[in-house]
mmCIF file of C-alpha atoms and ligand atoms in Angstrom:
data_model
loop_
_atom_site.group_PDB
_atom_site.id
_atom_site.type_symbol
_atom_site.label_atom_id
_atom_site.label_comp_id
_atom_site.label_asym_id
_atom_site.label_seq_id
_atom_site.Cartn_x
_atom_site.Cartn_y
_atom_site.Cartn_z
ATOM 1 C CA MET B 265 0.000 0.000 0.000
ATOM 2 C CA ASN B 266 1.330 3.433 -0.809
ATOM 3 C CA HIS B 267 1.013 6.576 1.287
ATOM 4 C CA TRP B 268 -2.379 7.668 -0.032
ATOM 5 C CA GLN B 269 -3.853 4.205 0.200
ATOM 6 C CA GLU B 270 -2.797 3.918 3.862
ATOM 7 C CA LEU B 271 -4.324 7.270 4.704
ATOM 8 C CA GLU B 272 -7.537 6.371 2.877
ATOM 9 C CA HIS B 273 -7.836 3.144 4.874
ATOM 10 C CA LYS B 274 -7.323 5.058 8.098
ATOM 11 C CA TYR B 275 -9.770 7.893 7.489
ATOM 12 C CA PHE B 276 -12.293 6.882 4.876
ATOM 13 C CA MET B 277 -15.414 4.735 5.243
ATOM 14 C CA HIS B 278 -14.842 1.506 3.398
ATOM 15 C CA THR B 279 -17.824 1.690 0.997
ATOM 16 C CA VAL B 280 -15.931 0.807 -2.142
ATOM 17 C CA GLU B 281 -13.223 -1.667 -3.172
ATOM 18 C CA ARG B 282 -10.894 0.757 -4.950
ATOM 19 C CA VAL B 283 -8.441 -0.130 -7.655
ATOM 20 C CA PRO B 284 -4.870 0.539 -6.390
ATOM 21 C CA LEU B 285 -4.386 3.608 -8.553
ATOM 22 C CA THR B 286 -4.182 7.241 -7.475
ATOM 23 C CA LEU B 287 -5.111 9.612 -10.270
ATOM 24 C CA VAL B 288 -3.733 13.126 -10.202
ATOM 25 C CA ARG B 289 -4.436 14.612 -13.637
ATOM 26 C CA GLY B 290 -6.658 14.181 -16.696
ATOM 27 C CA GLN B 291 -6.767 15.514 -20.241
ATOM 28 C CA GLY B 292 -9.210 14.353 -22.897
ATOM 29 C CA ALA B 293 -9.517 10.578 -22.738
ATOM 30 C CA ARG B 294 -6.262 10.211 -20.766
ATOM 31 C CA VAL B 295 -5.517 10.257 -17.039
ATOM 32 C CA TRP B 296 -2.188 10.123 -15.191
ATOM 33 C CA ASP B 297 -1.167 8.586 -11.869
ATOM 34 C CA GLU B 298 1.302 9.910 -9.300
ATOM 35 C CA ALA B 299 4.248 8.286 -11.063
ATOM 36 C CA GLY B 300 3.310 10.053 -14.304
ATOM 37 C CA ARG B 301 2.007 6.880 -15.936
ATOM 38 C CA GLN B 302 -0.700 7.467 -18.544
ATOM 39 C CA TYR B 303 -3.970 5.523 -18.914
ATOM 40 C CA LEU B 304 -6.674 5.491 -21.580
ATOM 41 C CA ASP B 305 -9.865 6.129 -19.614
ATOM 42 C CA PHE B 306 -12.877 4.017 -20.629
ATOM 43 C CA VAL B 307 -14.584 4.657 -17.275
ATOM 44 C CA ALA B 308 -14.693 8.462 -17.608
ATOM 45 C CA GLY B 309 -15.671 9.320 -14.048
ATOM 46 C CA TRP B 310 -18.445 6.687 -14.302
ATOM 47 C CA ALA B 311 -19.891 7.836 -17.629
ATOM 48 C CA VAL B 312 -19.568 11.428 -16.429
ATOM 49 C CA ASN B 313 -16.701 13.114 -18.301
ATOM 50 C CA SER B 314 -18.706 13.276 -21.517
ATOM 51 C CA LEU B 315 -16.293 15.704 -23.198
ATOM 52 C CA GLY B 316 -13.290 14.013 -21.618
ATOM 53 C CA HIS B 317 -11.167 15.347 -18.773
ATOM 54 C CA CYS B 318 -10.726 19.098 -18.377
ATOM 55 C CA HIS B 319 -12.278 20.018 -21.721
ATOM 56 C CA PRO B 320 -11.439 23.686 -22.451
ATOM 57 C CA ALA B 321 -15.111 24.612 -22.985
ATOM 58 C CA VAL B 322 -15.927 23.345 -19.484
ATOM 59 C CA VAL B 323 -12.749 24.652 -17.835
ATOM 60 C CA ASN B 324 -13.278 28.144 -19.251
ATOM 61 C CA ALA B 325 -16.951 28.244 -18.267
ATOM 62 C CA VAL B 326 -16.132 27.170 -14.705
ATOM 63 C CA LYS B 327 -13.184 29.589 -14.407
ATOM 64 C CA GLU B 328 -15.295 32.490 -15.546
ATOM 65 C CA GLN B 329 -18.191 31.570 -13.281
ATOM 66 C CA VAL B 330 -16.104 30.871 -10.180
ATOM 67 C CA GLU B 331 -14.701 34.385 -10.399
ATOM 68 C CA THR B 332 -18.144 35.904 -10.842
ATOM 69 C CA LEU B 333 -20.751 34.179 -8.644
ATOM 70 C CA ILE B 334 -20.524 30.820 -6.851
ATOM 71 C CA GLN B 335 -23.686 30.344 -4.797
ATOM 72 C CA THR B 336 -26.789 32.378 -4.051
ATOM 73 C CA SER B 337 -29.556 29.874 -3.068
ATOM 74 C CA ASN B 338 -32.625 29.409 -5.211
ATOM 75 C CA HIS B 339 -34.375 32.248 -3.402
ATOM 76 C CA TYR B 340 -32.986 34.478 -6.152
ATOM 77 C CA TYR B 341 -32.833 34.304 -9.923
ATOM 78 C CA THR B 342 -29.456 33.280 -11.358
ATOM 79 C CA ILE B 343 -28.623 33.258 -15.051
ATOM 80 C CA PRO B 344 -26.595 30.046 -15.713
ATOM 81 C CA GLN B 345 -29.456 27.788 -14.562
ATOM 82 C CA ILE B 346 -31.902 29.602 -16.825
ATOM 83 C CA HIS B 347 -29.547 29.271 -19.802
ATOM 84 C CA LEU B 348 -29.122 25.555 -19.156
ATOM 85 C CA ALA B 349 -32.838 24.937 -18.574
ATOM 86 C CA GLN B 350 -33.686 26.728 -21.833
ATOM 87 C CA LEU B 351 -31.146 24.703 -23.815
ATOM 88 C CA LEU B 352 -32.408 21.417 -22.320
ATOM 89 C CA VAL B 353 -36.032 22.255 -23.124
ATOM 90 C CA GLN B 354 -35.230 23.469 -26.645
ATOM 91 C CA ASN B 355 -33.448 20.197 -27.411
ATOM 92 C CA SER B 356 -35.797 17.669 -25.791
ATOM 93 C CA CYS B 357 -39.501 16.805 -25.707
ATOM 94 C CA LEU B 358 -39.869 18.101 -22.134
ATOM 95 C CA ASP B 359 -41.025 21.553 -21.055
ATOM 96 C CA LYS B 360 -39.786 22.239 -17.530
ATOM 97 C CA VAL B 361 -36.602 21.607 -15.526
ATOM 98 C CA PHE B 362 -35.575 21.275 -11.870
ATOM 99 C CA PHE B 363 -31.865 20.994 -11.029
ATOM 100 C CA SER B 364 -30.410 18.765 -8.298
ATOM 101 C CA ASN B 365 -26.828 17.874 -7.366
ATOM 102 C CA SER B 366 -26.819 14.204 -8.302
ATOM 103 C CA GLY B 367 -28.625 11.467 -10.148
ATOM 104 C CA THR B 368 -30.189 9.993 -7.034
ATOM 105 C CA GLU B 369 -31.718 13.314 -6.107
ATOM 106 C CA ALA B 370 -33.123 13.622 -9.613
ATOM 107 C CA THR B 371 -34.842 10.212 -9.567
ATOM 108 C CA GLU B 372 -36.033 10.751 -5.990
ATOM 109 C CA GLY B 373 -37.465 14.106 -7.089
ATOM 110 C CA ALA B 374 -39.056 12.512 -10.147
ATOM 111 C CA VAL B 375 -40.855 10.052 -7.864
ATOM 112 C CA LYS B 376 -42.001 12.931 -5.636
ATOM 113 C CA LEU B 377 -43.322 14.691 -8.747
ATOM 114 C CA ALA B 378 -45.161 11.526 -9.841
ATOM 115 C CA ARG B 379 -46.707 11.262 -6.353
ATOM 116 C CA ARG B 380 -47.854 14.902 -6.489
ATOM 117 C CA TYR B 381 -49.412 14.140 -9.880
ATOM 118 C CA GLY B 382 -51.036 11.046 -8.371
ATOM 119 C CA LYS B 383 -52.562 13.058 -5.547
ATOM 120 C CA LYS B 384 -53.848 15.710 -7.936
ATOM 121 C CA HIS B 385 -54.993 13.623 -10.889
ATOM 122 C CA LEU B 386 -55.029 9.903 -10.039
ATOM 123 C CA GLY B 387 -57.089 9.711 -6.852
ATOM 124 C CA GLY B 388 -54.047 9.517 -4.594
ATOM 125 C CA ALA B 389 -52.172 6.826 -6.525
ATOM 126 C CA TYR B 390 -48.552 6.726 -5.304
ATOM 127 C CA GLU B 391 -46.958 3.438 -6.275
ATOM 128 C CA VAL B 392 -44.137 3.387 -8.840
ATOM 129 C CA ILE B 393 -43.372 0.274 -10.878
ATOM 130 C CA THR B 394 -39.645 -0.229 -11.489
ATOM 131 C CA THR B 395 -37.646 -3.144 -12.878
ATOM 132 C CA THR B 396 -35.287 -5.797 -11.565
ATOM 133 C CA GLY B 397 -31.670 -5.084 -12.408
ATOM 134 C CA SER B 398 -32.386 -1.355 -12.492
ATOM 135 C CA PHE B 399 -30.346 1.320 -10.760
ATOM 136 C CA HIS B 400 -31.897 4.613 -9.707
ATOM 137 C CA GLY B 401 -29.570 5.703 -6.915
ATOM 138 C CA ARG B 402 -28.553 5.275 -3.294
ATOM 139 C CA THR B 403 -31.033 7.068 -1.034
ATOM 140 C CA LEU B 404 -33.279 4.679 0.901
ATOM 141 C CA ALA B 405 -36.209 5.352 -1.422
ATOM 142 C CA MET B 406 -34.093 4.886 -4.544
ATOM 143 C CA VAL B 407 -32.583 1.682 -3.117
ATOM 144 C CA SER B 408 -36.180 0.516 -2.791
ATOM 145 C CA ALA B 409 -36.808 1.606 -6.405
ATOM 146 C CA SER B 410 -33.656 -0.116 -7.720
ATOM 147 C CA GLY B 411 -34.495 -3.777 -8.257
ATOM 148 C CA GLN B 412 -31.165 -5.206 -7.065
ATOM 149 C CA PRO B 413 -31.080 -7.365 -3.910
ATOM 150 C CA LYS B 414 -27.399 -6.546 -3.245
ATOM 151 C CA HIS B 415 -28.340 -2.882 -2.760
ATOM 152 C CA GLN B 416 -31.596 -3.603 -0.897
ATOM 153 C CA GLU B 417 -30.815 -6.403 1.562
ATOM 154 C CA PRO B 418 -28.386 -4.436 3.796
ATOM 155 C CA TYR B 419 -31.073 -1.817 4.467
ATOM 156 C CA THR B 420 -34.380 -3.578 4.983
ATOM 157 C CA PRO B 421 -37.062 -2.634 5.857
ATOM 158 C CA LEU B 422 -37.203 -0.405 2.802
ATOM 159 C CA PRO B 423 -39.517 2.520 2.147
ATOM 160 C CA SER B 424 -42.730 1.308 0.541
ATOM 161 C CA GLY B 425 -44.372 2.479 -2.658
ATOM 162 C CA PHE B 426 -42.241 0.598 -5.195
ATOM 163 C CA VAL B 427 -42.918 -2.618 -7.062
ATOM 164 C CA ASN B 428 -39.925 -4.228 -8.811
ATOM 165 C CA VAL B 429 -40.920 -6.307 -11.842
ATOM 166 C CA ALA B 430 -38.938 -8.086 -14.577
ATOM 167 C CA TYR B 431 -37.202 -5.789 -17.098
ATOM 168 C CA ASN B 432 -38.135 -6.149 -20.744
ATOM 169 C CA SER B 433 -41.576 -7.609 -19.919
ATOM 170 C CA ILE B 434 -44.671 -5.570 -20.700
ATOM 171 C CA GLU B 435 -46.786 -8.370 -19.174
ATOM 172 C CA ALA B 436 -45.023 -7.892 -15.824
ATOM 173 C CA ILE B 437 -45.818 -4.160 -15.864
ATOM 174 C CA ARG B 438 -49.427 -4.828 -16.827
ATOM 175 C CA ALA B 439 -49.818 -7.378 -14.036
ATOM 176 C CA ALA B 440 -48.334 -5.010 -11.444
ATOM 177 C CA THR B 441 -50.493 -2.003 -12.385
ATOM 178 C CA THR B 442 -53.296 -1.269 -9.914
ATOM 179 C CA ASP B 443 -55.366 1.779 -9.013
ATOM 180 C CA LYS B 444 -52.515 2.681 -6.641
ATOM 181 C CA THR B 445 -49.997 2.982 -9.507
ATOM 182 C CA CYS B 446 -48.972 6.523 -10.480
ATOM 183 C CA ALA B 447 -45.955 5.782 -12.698
ATOM 184 C CA VAL B 448 -43.553 3.343 -14.320
ATOM 185 C CA MET B 449 -39.872 4.274 -13.977
ATOM 186 C CA LEU B 450 -37.333 2.696 -16.353
ATOM 187 C CA GLU B 451 -33.877 3.076 -17.792
ATOM 188 C CA PRO B 452 -34.103 2.908 -21.624
ATOM 189 C CA LEU B 453 -31.039 0.644 -21.343
ATOM 190 C CA GLN B 454 -29.944 -0.613 -17.913
ATOM 191 C CA GLY B 455 -26.440 0.678 -17.155
ATOM 192 C CA GLU B 456 -25.363 -0.471 -13.691
ATOM 193 C CA GLY B 457 -27.443 -3.639 -14.062
ATOM 194 C CA GLY B 458 -25.029 -4.834 -16.769
ATOM 195 C CA VAL B 459 -25.733 -2.813 -19.940
ATOM 196 C CA ASN B 460 -29.017 -4.623 -20.585
ATOM 197 C CA VAL B 461 -30.651 -3.635 -23.874
ATOM 198 C CA PRO B 462 -34.418 -4.261 -24.010
ATOM 199 C CA ASP B 463 -36.138 -5.777 -27.045
ATOM 200 C CA ASP B 464 -37.241 -3.433 -29.833
ATOM 201 C CA GLY B 465 -40.758 -2.332 -29.083
ATOM 202 C CA TYR B 466 -40.558 -2.733 -25.283
ATOM 203 C CA LEU B 467 -40.479 0.994 -24.547
ATOM 204 C CA LYS B 468 -43.202 1.630 -27.123
ATOM 205 C CA ARG B 469 -45.431 -0.954 -25.466
ATOM 206 C CA VAL B 470 -44.725 0.486 -22.008
ATOM 207 C CA ARG B 471 -45.590 3.958 -23.332
ATOM 208 C CA ALA B 472 -48.865 2.666 -24.795
ATOM 209 C CA TRP B 473 -49.727 0.895 -21.519
ATOM 210 C CA CYS B 474 -49.042 4.048 -19.485
ATOM 211 C CA ASP B 475 -51.267 6.071 -21.841
ATOM 212 C CA GLN B 476 -54.016 3.478 -21.668
ATOM 213 C CA SER B 477 -53.835 3.341 -17.846
ATOM 214 C CA GLY B 478 -53.442 7.099 -17.391
ATOM 215 C CA ILE B 479 -50.167 6.673 -15.474
ATOM 216 C CA LEU B 480 -46.845 8.444 -16.016
ATOM 217 C CA LEU B 481 -43.722 7.150 -17.730
ATOM 218 C CA ILE B 482 -40.505 8.267 -16.048
ATOM 219 C CA LEU B 483 -37.352 7.559 -18.060
ATOM 220 C CA ASP B 484 -34.161 7.525 -16.022
ATOM 221 C CA GLU B 485 -31.672 8.793 -18.623
ATOM 222 C CA ILE B 486 -29.004 9.587 -16.054
ATOM 223 C CA GLN B 487 -26.584 7.217 -17.783
ATOM 224 C CA THR B 488 -28.099 6.956 -21.290
ATOM 225 C CA GLY B 489 -28.762 10.670 -21.851
ATOM 226 C CA LEU B 490 -26.628 13.505 -23.256
ATOM 227 C CA GLY B 491 -25.372 11.558 -26.260
ATOM 228 C CA ARG B 492 -24.065 8.459 -24.480
ATOM 229 C CA THR B 493 -26.128 5.973 -26.521
ATOM 230 C CA GLY B 494 -25.687 7.702 -29.885
ATOM 231 C CA THR B 495 -28.563 10.192 -29.825
ATOM 232 C CA LEU B 496 -28.914 13.166 -27.484
ATOM 233 C CA PHE B 497 -31.457 11.152 -25.456
ATOM 234 C CA ALA B 498 -32.081 7.411 -25.703
ATOM 235 C CA TYR B 499 -35.880 7.836 -25.934
ATOM 236 C CA GLN B 500 -35.351 9.275 -29.435
ATOM 237 C CA GLN B 501 -34.310 5.811 -30.656
ATOM 238 C CA HIS B 502 -37.625 4.305 -29.549
ATOM 239 C CA GLY B 503 -40.141 6.682 -31.103
ATOM 240 C CA ILE B 504 -41.627 7.621 -27.732
ATOM 241 C CA GLU B 505 -41.623 10.544 -25.316
ATOM 242 C CA PRO B 506 -41.465 10.250 -21.520
ATOM 243 C CA ASP B 507 -43.635 12.357 -19.197
ATOM 244 C CA ILE B 508 -40.698 12.808 -16.838
ATOM 245 C CA MET B 509 -36.989 12.318 -17.536
ATOM 246 C CA THR B 510 -34.009 12.402 -15.203
ATOM 247 C CA LEU B 511 -30.464 13.403 -16.169
ATOM 248 C CA ALA B 512 -27.176 13.681 -14.296
ATOM 249 C CA LYS B 513 -23.850 11.935 -15.016
ATOM 250 C CA GLY B 514 -22.688 13.426 -18.358
ATOM 251 C CA LEU B 515 -24.632 16.679 -18.110
ATOM 252 C CA ALA B 516 -21.753 18.874 -16.906
ATOM 253 C CA SER B 517 -18.821 16.687 -18.055
ATOM 254 C CA GLY B 518 -17.547 16.245 -14.505
ATOM 255 C CA LEU B 519 -19.268 18.727 -12.223
ATOM 256 C CA ALA B 520 -21.975 17.496 -9.856
ATOM 257 C CA ILE B 521 -25.424 18.115 -11.289
ATOM 258 C CA GLY B 522 -28.745 16.362 -11.843
ATOM 259 C CA ALA B 523 -31.987 17.374 -13.508
ATOM 260 C CA ILE B 524 -35.635 16.416 -13.469
ATOM 261 C CA MET B 525 -37.437 17.319 -16.690
ATOM 262 C CA ALA B 526 -41.193 17.062 -17.209
ATOM 263 C CA LYS B 527 -43.990 17.837 -19.618
ATOM 264 C CA ASP B 528 -45.976 20.959 -18.783
ATOM 265 C CA ARG B 529 -49.097 19.047 -17.703
ATOM 266 C CA VAL B 530 -46.979 16.951 -15.299
ATOM 267 C CA SER B 531 -45.053 19.886 -13.767
ATOM 268 C CA VAL B 532 -47.351 20.056 -10.760
ATOM 269 C CA PHE B 533 -44.949 21.113 -7.982
ATOM 270 C CA THR B 534 -46.062 24.328 -6.302
ATOM 271 C CA PRO B 535 -43.688 26.664 -4.385
ATOM 272 C CA GLY B 536 -42.216 25.016 -1.314
ATOM 273 C CA GLU B 537 -43.022 21.440 -2.346
ATOM 274 C CA HIS B 538 -39.526 20.645 -3.550
ATOM 275 C CA GLY B 539 -36.150 22.334 -3.318
ATOM 276 C CA SER B 540 -32.397 22.166 -2.976
ATOM 277 C CA THR B 541 -29.729 24.392 -1.442
ATOM 278 C CA PHE B 542 -27.019 23.664 -3.996
ATOM 279 C CA GLY B 543 -29.137 22.357 -6.882
ATOM 280 C CA GLY B 544 -28.910 24.628 -9.923
ATOM 281 C CA ASN B 545 -25.909 26.516 -8.524
ATOM 282 C CA PRO B 546 -24.130 28.815 -10.972
ATOM 283 C CA ILE B 547 -20.935 26.771 -11.331
ATOM 284 C CA ALA B 548 -22.571 23.411 -12.061
ATOM 285 C CA CYS B 549 -25.012 25.078 -14.454
ATOM 286 C CA ALA B 550 -22.309 27.057 -16.270
ATOM 287 C CA ALA B 551 -20.424 23.777 -16.760
ATOM 288 C CA GLY B 552 -23.649 22.074 -17.834
ATOM 289 C CA TYR B 553 -24.476 24.791 -20.322
ATOM 290 C CA ALA B 554 -20.969 24.699 -21.827
ATOM 291 C CA THR B 555 -21.121 20.886 -22.044
ATOM 292 C CA LEU B 556 -24.578 20.662 -23.581
ATOM 293 C CA LYS B 557 -23.861 23.459 -26.050
ATOM 294 C CA PHE B 558 -20.678 21.704 -27.161
ATOM 295 C CA ILE B 559 -22.442 18.339 -27.441
ATOM 296 C CA ILE B 560 -25.167 19.857 -29.620
ATOM 297 C CA GLU B 561 -23.001 22.133 -31.779
ATOM 298 C CA HIS B 562 -20.435 19.415 -32.522
ATOM 299 C CA ASP B 563 -22.951 16.564 -32.757
ATOM 300 C CA ILE B 564 -21.039 14.610 -30.141
ATOM 301 C CA ALA B 565 -23.930 12.130 -29.932
ATOM 302 C CA ASP B 566 -23.225 11.174 -33.529
ATOM 303 C CA ASN B 567 -19.537 10.746 -32.733
ATOM 304 C CA ALA B 568 -20.585 8.385 -29.921
ATOM 305 C CA ARG B 569 -22.773 6.510 -32.428
ATOM 306 C CA ARG B 570 -20.058 6.228 -35.091
ATOM 307 C CA VAL B 571 -17.100 5.432 -32.834
ATOM 308 C CA GLY B 572 -19.411 3.163 -30.833
ATOM 309 C CA GLN B 573 -20.213 1.200 -33.994
ATOM 310 C CA TYR B 574 -16.540 0.885 -34.803
ATOM 311 C CA PHE B 575 -15.728 -0.236 -31.255
ATOM 312 C CA THR B 576 -18.640 -2.709 -31.276
ATOM 313 C CA LYS B 577 -17.365 -4.223 -34.515
ATOM 314 C CA GLY B 578 -13.949 -4.647 -32.887
ATOM 315 C CA LEU B 579 -15.523 -6.262 -29.829
ATOM 316 C CA ARG B 580 -17.459 -8.639 -32.111
ATOM 317 C CA ASN B 581 -14.176 -9.606 -33.792
ATOM 318 C CA LEU B 582 -12.732 -10.347 -30.350
ATOM 319 C CA ALA B 583 -15.800 -12.475 -29.614
ATOM 320 C CA GLN B 584 -15.045 -14.500 -32.778
ATOM 321 C CA LYS B 585 -11.468 -15.012 -31.632
ATOM 322 C CA TYR B 586 -12.126 -15.722 -27.939
ATOM 323 C CA ARG B 587 -14.973 -18.175 -27.592
ATOM 324 C CA PHE B 588 -15.387 -17.509 -23.862
ATOM 325 C CA ILE B 589 -16.929 -14.138 -24.845
ATOM 326 C CA THR B 590 -20.660 -14.880 -24.819
ATOM 327 C CA ASP B 591 -22.138 -11.461 -25.632
ATOM 328 C CA VAL B 592 -21.320 -8.020 -27.036
ATOM 329 C CA ARG B 593 -24.037 -5.494 -26.274
ATOM 330 C CA GLY B 594 -24.959 -1.860 -25.726
ATOM 331 C CA ARG B 595 -25.545 1.298 -27.757
ATOM 332 C CA GLY B 596 -23.287 4.179 -28.715
ATOM 333 C CA LEU B 597 -20.479 4.372 -26.167
ATOM 334 C CA LEU B 598 -22.212 2.381 -23.433
ATOM 335 C CA LEU B 599 -21.061 -1.142 -24.242
ATOM 336 C CA ALA B 600 -20.324 -4.447 -22.543
ATOM 337 C CA LEU B 601 -18.528 -7.723 -23.129
ATOM 338 C CA GLU B 602 -19.896 -10.766 -21.311
ATOM 339 C CA PHE B 603 -17.943 -13.947 -20.575
ATOM 340 C CA ASP B 604 -18.892 -17.531 -19.781
ATOM 341 C CA ARG B 605 -17.007 -17.261 -16.473
ATOM 342 C CA ASP B 606 -16.285 -14.717 -13.733
ATOM 343 C CA ILE B 607 -13.104 -13.143 -15.087
ATOM 344 C CA ALA B 608 -14.153 -9.481 -15.334
ATOM 345 C CA GLY B 609 -12.325 -8.465 -12.137
ATOM 346 C CA SER B 610 -9.021 -9.996 -13.184
ATOM 347 C CA LEU B 611 -9.385 -8.658 -16.742
ATOM 348 C CA LYS B 612 -9.991 -5.174 -15.336
ATOM 349 C CA MET B 613 -6.717 -5.422 -13.389
ATOM 350 C CA ALA B 614 -4.841 -6.756 -16.434
ATOM 351 C CA CYS B 615 -6.206 -3.852 -18.519
ATOM 352 C CA LEU B 616 -5.059 -1.438 -15.814
ATOM 353 C CA GLU B 617 -1.571 -2.929 -15.953
ATOM 354 C CA ALA B 618 -1.652 -2.438 -19.729
ATOM 355 C CA GLY B 619 -2.785 1.205 -19.420
ATOM 356 C CA LEU B 620 -6.538 0.949 -19.990
ATOM 357 C CA LEU B 621 -9.245 1.746 -17.415
ATOM 358 C CA VAL B 622 -12.433 -0.329 -17.712
ATOM 359 C CA ASN B 623 -15.276 -1.278 -15.349
ATOM 360 C CA ASP B 624 -16.236 -4.805 -14.260
ATOM 361 C CA VAL B 625 -19.971 -4.112 -14.199
ATOM 362 C CA LYS B 626 -20.687 -7.744 -13.272
ATOM 363 C CA PRO B 627 -18.379 -10.600 -12.205
ATOM 364 C CA ASN B 628 -18.667 -11.896 -15.790
ATOM 365 C CA ALA B 629 -18.974 -8.617 -17.733
ATOM 366 C CA LEU B 630 -16.836 -5.597 -18.571
ATOM 367 C CA ARG B 631 -18.452 -2.228 -19.287
ATOM 368 C CA PHE B 632 -17.017 0.504 -21.523
ATOM 369 C CA MET B 633 -18.162 4.122 -21.042
ATOM 370 C CA PRO B 634 -15.381 6.356 -22.405
ATOM 371 C CA PRO B 635 -15.654 10.081 -23.068
ATOM 372 C CA LEU B 636 -18.037 10.690 -25.999
ATOM 373 C CA THR B 637 -15.289 12.612 -27.758
ATOM 374 C CA ILE B 638 -12.946 9.642 -28.287
ATOM 375 C CA THR B 639 -11.623 8.943 -31.774
ATOM 376 C CA ARG B 640 -11.446 5.686 -33.714
ATOM 377 C CA GLY B 641 -7.750 5.719 -32.835
ATOM 378 C CA ASP B 642 -8.605 5.659 -29.121
ATOM 379 C CA ALA B 643 -11.089 2.838 -29.708
ATOM 380 C CA ALA B 644 -8.495 0.901 -31.737
ATOM 381 C CA GLU B 645 -5.969 1.354 -28.933
ATOM 382 C CA ALA B 646 -8.446 -0.016 -26.369
ATOM 383 C CA LEU B 647 -9.243 -2.965 -28.649
ATOM 384 C CA GLY B 648 -5.528 -3.697 -28.948
ATOM 385 C CA VAL B 649 -5.146 -3.785 -25.162
ATOM 386 C CA LEU B 650 -8.236 -5.979 -24.802
ATOM 387 C CA ASP B 651 -6.908 -8.395 -27.416
ATOM 388 C CA LYS B 652 -3.590 -8.698 -25.586
ATOM 389 C CA VAL B 653 -5.268 -9.161 -22.219
ATOM 390 C CA LEU B 654 -7.897 -11.646 -23.455
ATOM 391 C CA ALA B 655 -5.110 -13.740 -25.000
ATOM 392 C CA THR B 656 -3.761 -14.420 -21.498
ATOM 393 C CA VAL B 657 -7.020 -15.986 -20.237
ATOM 394 C CA PRO B 658 -6.238 -19.660 -19.660
ATOM 395 C CA ARG B 659 -8.244 -22.201 -21.648
ATOM 396 C CA PRO B 660 -10.651 -24.204 -19.500
ATOM 397 C CA MET B 661 -9.531 -27.768 -18.634
HETATM 398 C C1 PLP X 1348 -25.625 6.679 -11.727
HETATM 399 C C2 PLP X 1348 -27.083 6.524 -11.852
HETATM 400 C C3 PLP X 1348 -27.967 7.021 -10.883
HETATM 401 C C4 PLP X 1348 -27.479 7.674 -9.609
HETATM 402 O O1 PLP X 1348 -26.754 8.837 -9.838
HETATM 403 P P1 PLP X 1348 -25.808 9.451 -8.685
HETATM 404 O O2 PLP X 1348 -25.307 10.727 -9.286
HETATM 405 O O3 PLP X 1348 -24.748 8.443 -8.404
HETATM 406 O O4 PLP X 1348 -26.666 9.695 -7.510
HETATM 407 C C5 PLP X 1348 -29.318 6.870 -11.108
HETATM 408 N N1 PLP X 1348 -29.788 6.285 -12.218
HETATM 409 C C6 PLP X 1348 -28.971 5.802 -13.182
HETATM 410 C C7 PLP X 1348 -29.560 5.197 -14.411
HETATM 411 C C8 PLP X 1348 -27.599 5.891 -13.025
HETATM 412 O O5 PLP X 1348 -26.787 5.378 -13.955
#
């Protein structure tokens, strides 16, 4: 253990099994450790650094804002949050925005909004249907919403009001809908659950069911949104529109921010019913505005689509070569390789040794979520490292 690792063990709550790597600097798709060693970053702050590390558009926006106005509270009007809200509305199917500081706060707020709607328009309906394998955040309520036993079991009893049903099954949603249901909340593609892509038509059928039942559809686009899956928002690939959408991760390319967006008719909060001290603060919103503007003006979503296709093709070639690869899946630059055995942890460490950062999203699956600005050259470099590392996996007896 080095100096920093010892200090971390002494002072920090042990909530995460860290990789033994201390990062001190980042630029574009590259990060550097204390010894000056360079890594190609296909984790990107957990699908956060959408424009890469320290992108000049973001750095300049933050520098300018930090010298001008840092925090005021939402008791007053501030300009960066209005700029960002306007740009989000102009480029999505939603009409209104609320800013939070994280993804969890955004999904939690979306559920509060759905409950307010339920009280006003659905006879007090409050239950939200979510799916197994989903991830909506870490507060107690969002742990209850996220259909993953490993996140739920340590904290039972959980807050009520959520029903977890099978992902990719419209029948399961139908069967779980009662007169208590106010909304269905889904990821268009499950990120933390293992990069699970639903069948074509699933989201369309869920949308139709919500319309037919008069309940709301909340899309959690915290990981899939802002270009990650090859379009600005993932819902655009499914020919549907959500009533409520949550964003966070890539929105400010590294600064902490989250957003709830909603259609006008669903924006039923009245003053005092929801709020945040730091949410919508000038620095996060200036970074968000600079990020979103850059993503739109340079069609970064399309870069994610094109480089993602190239990278997927390379992963498929690896799957031809290494028969223990059982699946290649994902959209844009949110991709995964699955194996017939639990080697993702050791492959992650081998990639690290070879200068590539990747995530072992499941014991038998690696996830790739690089900056959306990577080039084919970056993707080719990552494929080269993967090829080398996969070649060292011993053949089964
Ligand atoms: C990461 C994530 C969250 C939680 O966001 P935090 O910023 O970690 O609170 C919620 N939903 C999805 C889909 C996510 O990927």
